[in-house]
Amino acid sequence: MRYVIIGNSTAATFAIEGIRSVDKEGAITVISAENRPAYGRPLISYYLYGKIPAAKMDYRPASFYGENKVEVLLGARAEKIDPAAKKVTLADGREIFYDKLLVATGSRPFTPPVEGLETVPQKFHFMTMDDALALEKALTPQSRVLVLGAGLIGLKCVEGILHRSGEVTVVDLAPRILPSILDEEGAALVQKQLEEEGVKFALNDSVLRFSQNCAHLKSGKELPFDVLVVAVGVRPNVELVKDAGGEVRRGIVVSNRQETSLPDIYAAGDNCESFDTSAKQNKILAILPNAALQGECAGKNMAGGKGYYLGGTMFNAIGFFGSHIATAGVYEGESYTERTENTYKKLFYQDNVLKGFILINNIERAGIYTSLIRDGTPLDAVDFNLLKHAPGLMAFAGSVRREKLGERRER
Amino acid sequence: MKVVYVNEDWCLGCHLCEYECAFANSGDTDMVRALKDKQIFPRIRVEDGANDVHFAVNCRHCRDALCVKSCIAGALSKTEGGAVVIDREKCVGCFTCVTVCPYGAIMPDSEGKAAQKCALCTDNLMGEPQCVKHCPNRAIVFEDRG
């Protein structure tokens, strides 16, 4: 059996483990565009921040590929899938034949069509280790940095580079920071803290035009800068599957076993859609844990085992300069709020289930809330008043507590 | 594999397990010196409720652990024996694991910079789970229940 995996990040790594949990012998080939073993992609901001050295960023121990008998083609870019001939053609002309193929190509940064962007001499994305290393090289203690995008990637980048730069300004079209995970009140709290660290914001604003080292904003402001970071979002890498005739909507369409519409071709990670159990619709759940679960599921199925991925819910853990934010689900229905000067908690519930939460600087045991959302636990089966104030197992029925603490758990 | 299990019917709510855990992982050989006048950050935590209900919670060492799947750094892994362990040198303290653990059994460490969790006293010099060894009423046991 020849297994081929295009991509070499989270989904690919867990797919290797999934395959090997079923088939110890089949040949596994990984086609990796990046020139290094798999690393924790979200660690790149922590690297620049000085929280982790490059040598500690590998996602698995150095022995991983050898022990799992995986051949990794580094710096190799897949250009075409031929599902009839069951082969992948690389940019350098090499042809790799497969029996089972996983497309774990993730996503790529989106470049907005802004006039004059091509005139900016120093511009970067913030997605890969190469991006981080290039940015690191460009920064000096005098650098004026302009970050386009106040989302998760843009602001983690800001945390990483602030102490390496002269000043950092973030521009976003949205009226608040982190609009995908925070409400107004939460965003204001986090923004205030970032401003206290020295970060400048131009929200509700956008760049109309660049002229080399100057951004001309819609508001009329002109922002001179030395280094530009573009972090306005990502697009899924669906083209290989689409061009091969596979079904693609926003992302690659997969079954609950991660099968694409093409025979023997699977997809997992940020390039494919899955069922968002909170929003009750198919979405690209572009978070690392879903890539892991989908990759493992795909791997098991490729090797003839039984894996199912029945959907998931969005959740995020992020923080800046010592703060900690945990969020999950959707922000619909009634809400419960607790607020102090530096902490914020908001729970959203509807139709007898917890729908979502925002926790800022009080994240301990947040996973208990996440599990209520994930499991769709009826709130009348738990002591929700107790849970509102502090997540704990005490709020569950005695019989449920006994199972959780007295039986071996699957997860 | 052998895991720590808790029976709330026997738990007195004495919190001794928390102190023994903090001591076991302090690296110190003297309990008084290790704990006196210090805030402790044990990996096992006792919940106290109404009607004199008490129980301790620590890592369940799930077979298919969500924390391991969720770790952005590859810092959490399973040993060959099945225990969930953390490499704190690799942990960057994003606390995705805290956000996903259904038991609330993984937590920020004393400095809040990395996560900590129960490794069944395999990562200290004690050799066996000290919460179990010192529980005065056998409410905490170390058993193989599958």
mmCIF file of N, CA, C and O in Angstrom, chain B residues 51-138:
data_model
loop_
_atom_site.group_PDB
_atom_site.id
_atom_site.type_symbol
_atom_site.label_atom_id
_atom_site.label_comp_id
_atom_site.label_asym_id
_atom_site.label_seq_id
_atom_site.Cartn_x
_atom_site.Cartn_y
_atom_site.Cartn_z
ATOM 1 N N ASN B 51 -24.174 19.855 50.859
ATOM 2 C CA ASN B 51 -24.491 18.540 51.435
ATOM 3 C C ASN B 51 -23.250 17.689 51.692
ATOM 4 O O ASN B 51 -23.287 16.464 51.562
ATOM 5 N N ASP B 52 -22.151 18.380 52.002
ATOM 6 C CA ASP B 52 -20.919 17.680 52.363
ATOM 7 C C ASP B 52 -20.408 16.764 51.248
ATOM 8 O O ASP B 52 -19.836 15.715 51.504
ATOM 9 N N VAL B 53 -20.622 17.164 49.986
ATOM 10 C CA VAL B 53 -20.052 16.408 48.859
ATOM 11 C C VAL B 53 -18.673 16.974 48.531
ATOM 12 O O VAL B 53 -18.513 18.194 48.380
ATOM 13 N N HIS B 54 -17.706 16.095 48.484
ATOM 14 C CA HIS B 54 -16.345 16.489 48.137
ATOM 15 C C HIS B 54 -15.764 15.443 47.187
ATOM 16 O O HIS B 54 -16.070 14.270 47.319
ATOM 17 N N PHE B 55 -14.920 15.875 46.281
ATOM 18 C CA PHE B 55 -14.162 14.911 45.476
ATOM 19 C C PHE B 55 -12.971 15.610 44.856
ATOM 20 O O PHE B 55 -12.988 16.820 44.630
ATOM 21 N N ALA B 56 -11.946 14.820 44.603
ATOM 22 C CA ALA B 56 -10.744 15.350 43.963
ATOM 23 C C ALA B 56 -10.810 15.086 42.464
ATOM 24 O O ALA B 56 -11.379 14.080 42.035
ATOM 25 N N VAL B 57 -10.243 16.003 41.688
ATOM 26 C CA VAL B 57 -10.210 15.841 40.232
ATOM 27 C C VAL B 57 -8.761 15.974 39.769
ATOM 28 O O VAL B 57 -8.088 16.952 40.116
ATOM 29 N N ASN B 58 -8.304 14.985 39.037
ATOM 30 C CA ASN B 58 -7.025 15.163 38.339
ATOM 31 C C ASN B 58 -7.131 14.518 36.968
ATOM 32 O O ASN B 58 -8.203 14.046 36.586
ATOM 33 N N CYS B 59 -6.039 14.529 36.212
ATOM 34 C CA CYS B 59 -6.084 14.078 34.814
ATOM 35 C C CYS B 59 -6.666 12.674 34.720
ATOM 36 O O CYS B 59 -6.273 11.777 35.465
ATOM 37 N N ARG B 60 -7.586 12.471 33.780
ATOM 38 C CA ARG B 60 -8.198 11.160 33.588
ATOM 39 C C ARG B 60 -7.355 10.274 32.658
ATOM 40 O O ARG B 60 -7.694 9.130 32.414
ATOM 41 N N HIS B 61 -6.308 10.823 32.082
ATOM 42 C CA HIS B 61 -5.476 10.067 31.137
ATOM 43 C C HIS B 61 -6.351 9.353 30.098
ATOM 44 O O HIS B 61 -6.250 8.132 29.905
ATOM 45 N N CYS B 62 -7.198 10.134 29.446
ATOM 46 C CA CYS B 62 -8.143 9.617 28.454
ATOM 47 C C CYS B 62 -7.418 8.791 27.382
ATOM 48 O O CYS B 62 -6.298 9.102 26.996
ATOM 49 N N ARG B 63 -8.092 7.761 26.914
ATOM 50 C CA ARG B 63 -7.507 6.944 25.840
ATOM 51 C C ARG B 63 -7.274 7.786 24.589
ATOM 52 O O ARG B 63 -6.234 7.683 23.946
ATOM 53 N N ASP B 64 -8.272 8.609 24.247
ATOM 54 C CA ASP B 64 -8.204 9.417 23.026
ATOM 55 C C ASP B 64 -8.221 10.885 23.466
ATOM 56 O O ASP B 64 -9.194 11.594 23.249
ATOM 57 N N ALA B 65 -7.146 11.310 24.116
ATOM 58 C CA ALA B 65 -7.155 12.581 24.841
ATOM 59 C C ALA B 65 -7.251 13.789 23.911
ATOM 60 O O ALA B 65 -6.416 13.969 23.015
ATOM 61 N N LEU B 66 -8.263 14.615 24.148
ATOM 62 C CA LEU B 66 -8.455 15.812 23.322
ATOM 63 C C LEU B 66 -7.333 16.821 23.501
ATOM 64 O O LEU B 66 -6.984 17.554 22.585
ATOM 65 N N CYS B 67 -6.759 16.873 24.698
ATOM 66 C CA CYS B 67 -5.677 17.842 24.934
ATOM 67 C C CYS B 67 -4.483 17.557 24.029
ATOM 68 O O CYS B 67 -3.851 18.469 23.510
ATOM 69 N N VAL B 68 -4.199 16.257 23.840
ATOM 70 C CA VAL B 68 -3.060 15.876 22.993
ATOM 71 C C VAL B 68 -3.326 16.305 21.548
ATOM 72 O O VAL B 68 -2.439 16.795 20.850
ATOM 73 N N LYS B 69 -4.572 16.136 21.125
ATOM 74 C CA LYS B 69 -4.941 16.506 19.745
ATOM 75 C C LYS B 69 -4.941 18.021 19.558
ATOM 76 O O LYS B 69 -4.883 18.510 18.445
ATOM 77 N N SER B 70 -5.097 18.744 20.645
ATOM 78 C CA SER B 70 -5.293 20.192 20.547
ATOM 79 C C SER B 70 -4.031 21.000 20.763
ATOM 80 O O SER B 70 -4.022 22.203 20.512
ATOM 81 N N CYS B 71 -2.986 20.360 21.243
ATOM 82 C CA CYS B 71 -1.778 21.118 21.608
ATOM 83 C C CYS B 71 -1.111 21.709 20.370
ATOM 84 O O CYS B 71 -0.758 20.969 19.449
ATOM 85 N N ILE B 72 -0.934 23.009 20.355
ATOM 86 C CA ILE B 72 -0.370 23.661 19.165
ATOM 87 C C ILE B 72 1.137 23.438 19.057
ATOM 88 O O ILE B 72 1.731 23.680 18.015
ATOM 89 N N ALA B 73 1.750 22.987 20.152
ATOM 90 C CA ALA B 73 3.208 22.878 20.172
ATOM 91 C C ALA B 73 3.706 21.444 20.098
ATOM 92 O O ALA B 73 4.910 21.206 19.990
ATOM 93 N N GLY B 74 2.792 20.481 20.189
ATOM 94 C CA GLY B 74 3.242 19.091 20.308
ATOM 95 C C GLY B 74 3.858 18.847 21.673
ATOM 96 O O GLY B 74 4.680 17.943 21.850
ATOM 97 N N ALA B 75 3.477 19.658 22.658
ATOM 98 C CA ALA B 75 4.047 19.515 24.005
ATOM 99 C C ALA B 75 3.344 18.424 24.799
ATOM 100 O O ALA B 75 3.915 17.876 25.740
ATOM 101 N N LEU B 76 2.110 18.132 24.446
ATOM 102 C CA LEU B 76 1.369 17.068 25.124
ATOM 103 C C LEU B 76 1.439 15.805 24.290
ATOM 104 O O LEU B 76 1.278 15.847 23.064
ATOM 105 N N SER B 77 1.683 14.678 24.949
ATOM 106 C CA SER B 77 1.751 13.424 24.204
ATOM 107 C C SER B 77 1.345 12.282 25.117
ATOM 108 O O SER B 77 1.187 12.466 26.325
ATOM 109 N N LYS B 78 1.202 11.114 24.524
ATOM 110 C CA LYS B 78 0.902 9.928 25.310
ATOM 111 C C LYS B 78 2.160 9.081 25.408
ATOM 112 O O LYS B 78 2.867 8.886 24.416
ATOM 113 N N THR B 79 2.418 8.551 26.597
ATOM 114 C CA THR B 79 3.535 7.620 26.739
ATOM 115 C C THR B 79 3.094 6.277 26.169
ATOM 116 O O THR B 79 1.919 6.058 25.907
ATOM 117 N N GLU B 80 4.060 5.377 26.010
ATOM 118 C CA GLU B 80 3.704 4.052 25.480
ATOM 119 C C GLU B 80 2.707 3.357 26.385
ATOM 120 O O GLU B 80 1.847 2.605 25.942
ATOM 121 N N GLY B 81 2.808 3.632 27.690
ATOM 122 C CA GLY B 81 1.879 3.035 28.643
ATOM 123 C C GLY B 81 0.497 3.659 28.619
ATOM 124 O O GLY B 81 -0.431 3.121 29.216
ATOM 125 N N GLY B 82 0.359 4.816 27.978
ATOM 126 C CA GLY B 82 -0.959 5.431 27.852
ATOM 127 C C GLY B 82 -1.175 6.676 28.701
ATOM 128 O O GLY B 82 -2.243 7.282 28.648
ATOM 129 N N ALA B 83 -0.175 7.071 29.484
ATOM 130 C CA ALA B 83 -0.330 8.279 30.301
ATOM 131 C C ALA B 83 -0.181 9.525 29.422
ATOM 132 O O ALA B 83 0.590 9.525 28.459
ATOM 133 N N VAL B 84 -0.922 10.564 29.761
ATOM 134 C CA VAL B 84 -0.789 11.839 29.049
ATOM 135 C C VAL B 84 0.237 12.681 29.798
ATOM 136 O O VAL B 84 0.089 12.935 30.994
ATOM 137 N N VAL B 85 1.275 13.081 29.097
ATOM 138 C CA VAL B 85 2.345 13.852 29.743
ATOM 139 C C VAL B 85 2.606 15.149 28.983
ATOM 140 O O VAL B 85 2.282 15.268 27.804
ATOM 141 N N ILE B 86 3.196 16.101 29.687
ATOM 142 C CA ILE B 86 3.488 17.396 29.062
ATOM 143 C C ILE B 86 4.984 17.678 29.120
ATOM 144 O O ILE B 86 5.642 17.421 30.128
ATOM 145 N N ASP B 87 5.513 18.156 28.017
ATOM 146 C CA ASP B 87 6.898 18.627 27.957
ATOM 147 C C ASP B 87 6.837 20.138 28.162
ATOM 148 O O ASP B 87 6.519 20.887 27.244
ATOM 149 N N ARG B 88 7.123 20.554 29.386
ATOM 150 C CA ARG B 88 6.919 21.965 29.705
ATOM 151 C C ARG B 88 7.942 22.870 29.047
ATOM 152 O O ARG B 88 7.766 24.085 28.977
ATOM 153 N N GLU B 89 9.028 22.271 28.537
ATOM 154 C CA GLU B 89 9.996 23.052 27.767
ATOM 155 C C GLU B 89 9.405 23.475 26.419
ATOM 156 O O GLU B 89 9.818 24.471 25.846
ATOM 157 N N LYS B 90 8.465 22.685 25.930
ATOM 158 C CA LYS B 90 7.854 23.002 24.641
ATOM 159 C C LYS B 90 6.581 23.826 24.779
ATOM 160 O O LYS B 90 6.161 24.483 23.842
ATOM 161 N N CYS B 91 5.982 23.777 25.965
ATOM 162 C CA CYS B 91 4.702 24.471 26.162
ATOM 163 C C CYS B 91 4.902 25.981 26.132
ATOM 164 O O CYS B 91 5.782 26.511 26.796
ATOM 165 N N VAL B 92 4.061 26.669 25.348
ATOM 166 C CA VAL B 92 4.149 28.130 25.275
ATOM 167 C C VAL B 92 3.053 28.809 26.095
ATOM 168 O O VAL B 92 2.942 30.025 26.115
ATOM 169 N N GLY B 93 2.223 28.010 26.758
ATOM 170 C CA GLY B 93 1.196 28.602 27.621
ATOM 171 C C GLY B 93 0.051 29.251 26.869
ATOM 172 O O GLY B 93 -0.493 30.258 27.318
ATOM 173 N N CYS B 94 -0.350 28.656 25.746
ATOM 174 C CA CYS B 94 -1.520 29.202 25.025
ATOM 175 C C CYS B 94 -2.811 28.760 25.712
ATOM 176 O O CYS B 94 -3.838 29.402 25.585
ATOM 177 N N PHE B 95 -2.730 27.636 26.421
ATOM 178 C CA PHE B 95 -3.846 27.071 27.201
ATOM 179 C C PHE B 95 -5.029 26.621 26.348
ATOM 180 O O PHE B 95 -6.173 26.636 26.805
ATOM 181 N N THR B 96 -4.726 26.188 25.119
ATOM 182 C CA THR B 96 -5.740 25.500 24.331
ATOM 183 C C THR B 96 -6.188 24.238 25.069
ATOM 184 O O THR B 96 -7.365 23.886 25.065
ATOM 185 N N CYS B 97 -5.250 23.582 25.739
ATOM 186 C CA CYS B 97 -5.578 22.363 26.489
ATOM 187 C C CYS B 97 -6.560 22.663 27.618
ATOM 188 O O CYS B 97 -7.475 21.881 27.888
ATOM 189 N N VAL B 98 -6.361 23.807 28.282
ATOM 190 C CA VAL B 98 -7.278 24.211 29.356
ATOM 191 C C VAL B 98 -8.679 24.436 28.775
ATOM 192 O O VAL B 98 -9.690 24.126 29.404
ATOM 193 N N THR B 99 -8.709 24.947 27.550
ATOM 194 C CA THR B 99 -9.972 25.282 26.894
ATOM 195 C C THR B 99 -10.689 24.038 26.362
ATOM 196 O O THR B 99 -11.856 24.106 26.000
ATOM 197 N N VAL B 100 -9.985 22.914 26.309
ATOM 198 C CA VAL B 100 -10.606 21.723 25.715
ATOM 199 C C VAL B 100 -10.830 20.585 26.709
ATOM 200 O O VAL B 100 -11.671 19.719 26.475
ATOM 201 N N CYS B 101 -10.117 20.560 27.828
ATOM 202 C CA CYS B 101 -10.229 19.420 28.754
ATOM 203 C C CYS B 101 -11.615 19.399 29.417
ATOM 204 O O CYS B 101 -11.968 20.337 30.131
ATOM 205 N N PRO B 102 -12.374 18.330 29.224
ATOM 206 C CA PRO B 102 -13.742 18.278 29.767
ATOM 207 C C PRO B 102 -13.784 18.145 31.288
ATOM 208 O O PRO B 102 -14.853 18.259 31.874
ATOM 209 N N TYR B 103 -12.647 17.890 31.906
ATOM 210 C CA TYR B 103 -12.609 17.664 33.349
ATOM 211 C C TYR B 103 -12.006 18.849 34.104
ATOM 212 O O TYR B 103 -11.964 18.852 35.328
ATOM 213 N N GLY B 104 -11.503 19.806 33.351
ATOM 214 C CA GLY B 104 -10.836 20.924 34.006
ATOM 215 C C GLY B 104 -9.600 20.443 34.751
ATOM 216 O O GLY B 104 -9.271 20.940 35.821
ATOM 217 N N ALA B 105 -8.908 19.443 34.169
ATOM 218 C CA ALA B 105 -7.840 18.777 34.905
ATOM 219 C C ALA B 105 -6.441 19.172 34.428
ATOM 220 O O ALA B 105 -5.460 18.567 34.838
ATOM 221 N N ILE B 106 -6.358 20.166 33.560
ATOM 222 C CA ILE B 106 -5.047 20.695 33.168
ATOM 223 C C ILE B 106 -5.130 22.195 33.372
ATOM 224 O O ILE B 106 -6.174 22.793 33.129
ATOM 225 N N MET B 107 -4.076 22.778 33.880
ATOM 226 C CA MET B 107 -4.196 24.145 34.384
ATOM 227 C C MET B 107 -2.890 24.917 34.220
ATOM 228 O O MET B 107 -1.830 24.315 34.050
ATOM 229 N N PRO B 108 -2.971 26.248 34.283
ATOM 230 C CA PRO B 108 -1.741 27.034 34.267
ATOM 231 C C PRO B 108 -0.888 26.700 35.500
ATOM 232 O O PRO B 108 -1.434 26.395 36.563
ATOM 233 N N ASP B 109 0.428 26.751 35.344
ATOM 234 C CA ASP B 109 1.306 26.469 36.481
ATOM 235 C C ASP B 109 1.405 27.700 37.384
ATOM 236 O O ASP B 109 0.727 28.706 37.167
ATOM 237 N N SER B 110 2.267 27.604 38.391
ATOM 238 C CA SER B 110 2.320 28.666 39.408
ATOM 239 C C SER B 110 2.659 30.025 38.804
ATOM 240 O O SER B 110 2.230 31.058 39.299
ATOM 241 N N GLU B 111 3.422 30.019 37.719
ATOM 242 C CA GLU B 111 3.782 31.296 37.092
ATOM 243 C C GLU B 111 2.820 31.687 35.978
ATOM 244 O O GLU B 111 2.937 32.775 35.408
ATOM 245 N N GLY B 112 1.895 30.793 35.668
ATOM 246 C CA GLY B 112 0.910 31.082 34.623
ATOM 247 C C GLY B 112 1.495 31.073 33.225
ATOM 248 O O GLY B 112 0.874 31.546 32.278
ATOM 249 N N LYS B 113 2.712 30.534 33.072
ATOM 250 C CA LYS B 113 3.375 30.622 31.770
ATOM 251 C C LYS B 113 3.353 29.333 30.974
ATOM 252 O O LYS B 113 3.633 29.313 29.791
ATOM 253 N N ALA B 114 3.058 28.225 31.641
ATOM 254 C CA ALA B 114 2.946 26.938 30.958
ATOM 255 C C ALA B 114 1.845 26.163 31.645
ATOM 256 O O ALA B 114 1.414 26.518 32.738
ATOM 257 N N ALA B 115 1.389 25.107 30.979
ATOM 258 C CA ALA B 115 0.354 24.277 31.583
ATOM 259 C C ALA B 115 1.014 23.222 32.472
ATOM 260 O O ALA B 115 2.180 22.873 32.285
ATOM 261 N N GLN B 116 0.272 22.745 33.447
ATOM 262 C CA GLN B 116 0.737 21.631 34.259
ATOM 263 C C GLN B 116 -0.384 20.616 34.392
ATOM 264 O O GLN B 116 -1.559 20.954 34.293
ATOM 265 N N LYS B 117 0.023 19.373 34.598
ATOM 266 C CA LYS B 117 -0.967 18.312 34.752
ATOM 267 C C LYS B 117 -0.364 17.135 35.484
ATOM 268 O O LYS B 117 0.858 16.983 35.551
ATOM 269 N N CYS B 118 -1.237 16.287 35.971
ATOM 270 C CA CYS B 118 -0.821 15.064 36.664
ATOM 271 C C CYS B 118 -0.161 14.100 35.684
ATOM 272 O O CYS B 118 -0.712 13.811 34.625
ATOM 273 N N ALA B 119 1.023 13.605 36.066
ATOM 274 C CA ALA B 119 1.679 12.565 35.277
ATOM 275 C C ALA B 119 1.811 11.302 36.135
ATOM 276 O O ALA B 119 2.724 10.504 35.949
ATOM 277 N N LEU B 120 0.918 11.156 37.093
ATOM 278 C CA LEU B 120 0.905 9.977 37.977
ATOM 279 C C LEU B 120 2.216 9.843 38.754
ATOM 280 O O LEU B 120 2.665 8.742 39.039
ATOM 281 N N CYS B 121 2.802 10.978 39.087
ATOM 282 C CA CYS B 121 4.075 11.031 39.826
ATOM 283 C C CYS B 121 5.216 10.294 39.110
ATOM 284 O O CYS B 121 6.139 9.787 39.749
ATOM 285 N N THR B 122 5.143 10.238 37.768
ATOM 286 C CA THR B 122 6.262 9.667 37.016
ATOM 287 C C THR B 122 7.291 10.745 36.679
ATOM 288 O O THR B 122 8.383 10.432 36.215
ATOM 289 N N ASP B 123 6.925 12.004 36.883
ATOM 290 C CA ASP B 123 7.841 13.091 36.534
ATOM 291 C C ASP B 123 8.449 13.736 37.786
ATOM 292 O O ASP B 123 8.976 14.841 37.736
ATOM 293 N N ASN B 124 8.334 13.054 38.935
ATOM 294 C CA ASN B 124 9.030 13.513 40.131
ATOM 295 C C ASN B 124 9.715 12.304 40.766
ATOM 296 O O ASN B 124 9.772 11.231 40.168
ATOM 297 N N LEU B 125 10.222 12.482 41.946
ATOM 298 C CA LEU B 125 11.028 11.404 42.523
ATOM 299 C C LEU B 125 10.220 10.453 43.396
ATOM 300 O O LEU B 125 10.774 9.572 44.045
ATOM 301 N N MET B 126 8.905 10.603 43.418
ATOM 302 C CA MET B 126 8.092 9.873 44.382
ATOM 303 C C MET B 126 7.828 8.418 43.985
ATOM 304 O O MET B 126 7.625 7.568 44.839
ATOM 305 N N GLY B 127 7.771 8.156 42.695
ATOM 306 C CA GLY B 127 7.642 6.770 42.256
ATOM 307 C C GLY B 127 6.226 6.229 42.236
ATOM 308 O O GLY B 127 5.949 5.235 41.568
ATOM 309 N N GLU B 128 5.308 6.817 42.961
ATOM 310 C CA GLU B 128 3.908 6.387 42.915
ATOM 311 C C GLU B 128 3.041 7.598 43.239
ATOM 312 O O GLU B 128 3.511 8.526 43.913
ATOM 313 N N PRO B 129 1.796 7.606 42.812
ATOM 314 C CA PRO B 129 0.942 8.781 43.039
ATOM 315 C C PRO B 129 0.776 9.082 44.523
ATOM 316 O O PRO B 129 0.249 8.265 45.281
ATOM 317 N N GLN B 130 1.229 10.247 44.923
ATOM 318 C CA GLN B 130 1.230 10.596 46.340
ATOM 319 C C GLN B 130 -0.158 10.954 46.859
ATOM 320 O O GLN B 130 -0.440 10.810 48.046
ATOM 321 N N CYS B 131 -1.035 11.408 45.974
ATOM 322 C CA CYS B 131 -2.415 11.689 46.401
ATOM 323 C C CYS B 131 -3.077 10.401 46.864
ATOM 324 O O CYS B 131 -3.840 10.383 47.838
ATOM 325 N N VAL B 132 -2.759 9.306 46.176
ATOM 326 C CA VAL B 132 -3.321 7.993 46.517
ATOM 327 C C VAL B 132 -2.713 7.495 47.822
ATOM 328 O O VAL B 132 -3.408 7.091 48.757
ATOM 329 N N LYS B 133 -1.395 7.579 47.875
ATOM 330 C CA LYS B 133 -0.664 7.039 49.017
ATOM 331 C C LYS B 133 -1.100 7.696 50.331
ATOM 332 O O LYS B 133 -1.183 7.037 51.371
ATOM 333 N N HIS B 134 -1.382 8.991 50.269
ATOM 334 C CA HIS B 134 -1.638 9.724 51.505
ATOM 335 C C HIS B 134 -3.115 10.000 51.777
ATOM 336 O O HIS B 134 -3.439 10.648 52.768
ATOM 337 N N CYS B 135 -4.005 9.526 50.914
ATOM 338 C CA CYS B 135 -5.426 9.763 51.172
ATOM 339 C C CYS B 135 -5.827 8.995 52.435
ATOM 340 O O CYS B 135 -5.698 7.768 52.486
ATOM 341 N N PRO B 136 -6.319 9.692 53.462
ATOM 342 C CA PRO B 136 -6.557 9.009 54.732
ATOM 343 C C PRO B 136 -7.769 8.080 54.715
ATOM 344 O O PRO B 136 -7.936 7.261 55.616
ATOM 345 N N ASN B 137 -8.603 8.188 53.694
ATOM 346 C CA ASN B 137 -9.827 7.389 53.703
ATOM 347 C C ASN B 137 -9.988 6.542 52.441
ATOM 348 O O ASN B 137 -11.076 6.095 52.134
ATOM 349 N N ARG B 138 -8.896 6.344 51.737
ATOM 350 C CA ARG B 138 -8.903 5.554 50.491
ATOM 351 C C ARG B 138 -9.985 6.022 49.506
ATOM 352 O O ARG B 138 -10.597 5.215 48.792
#
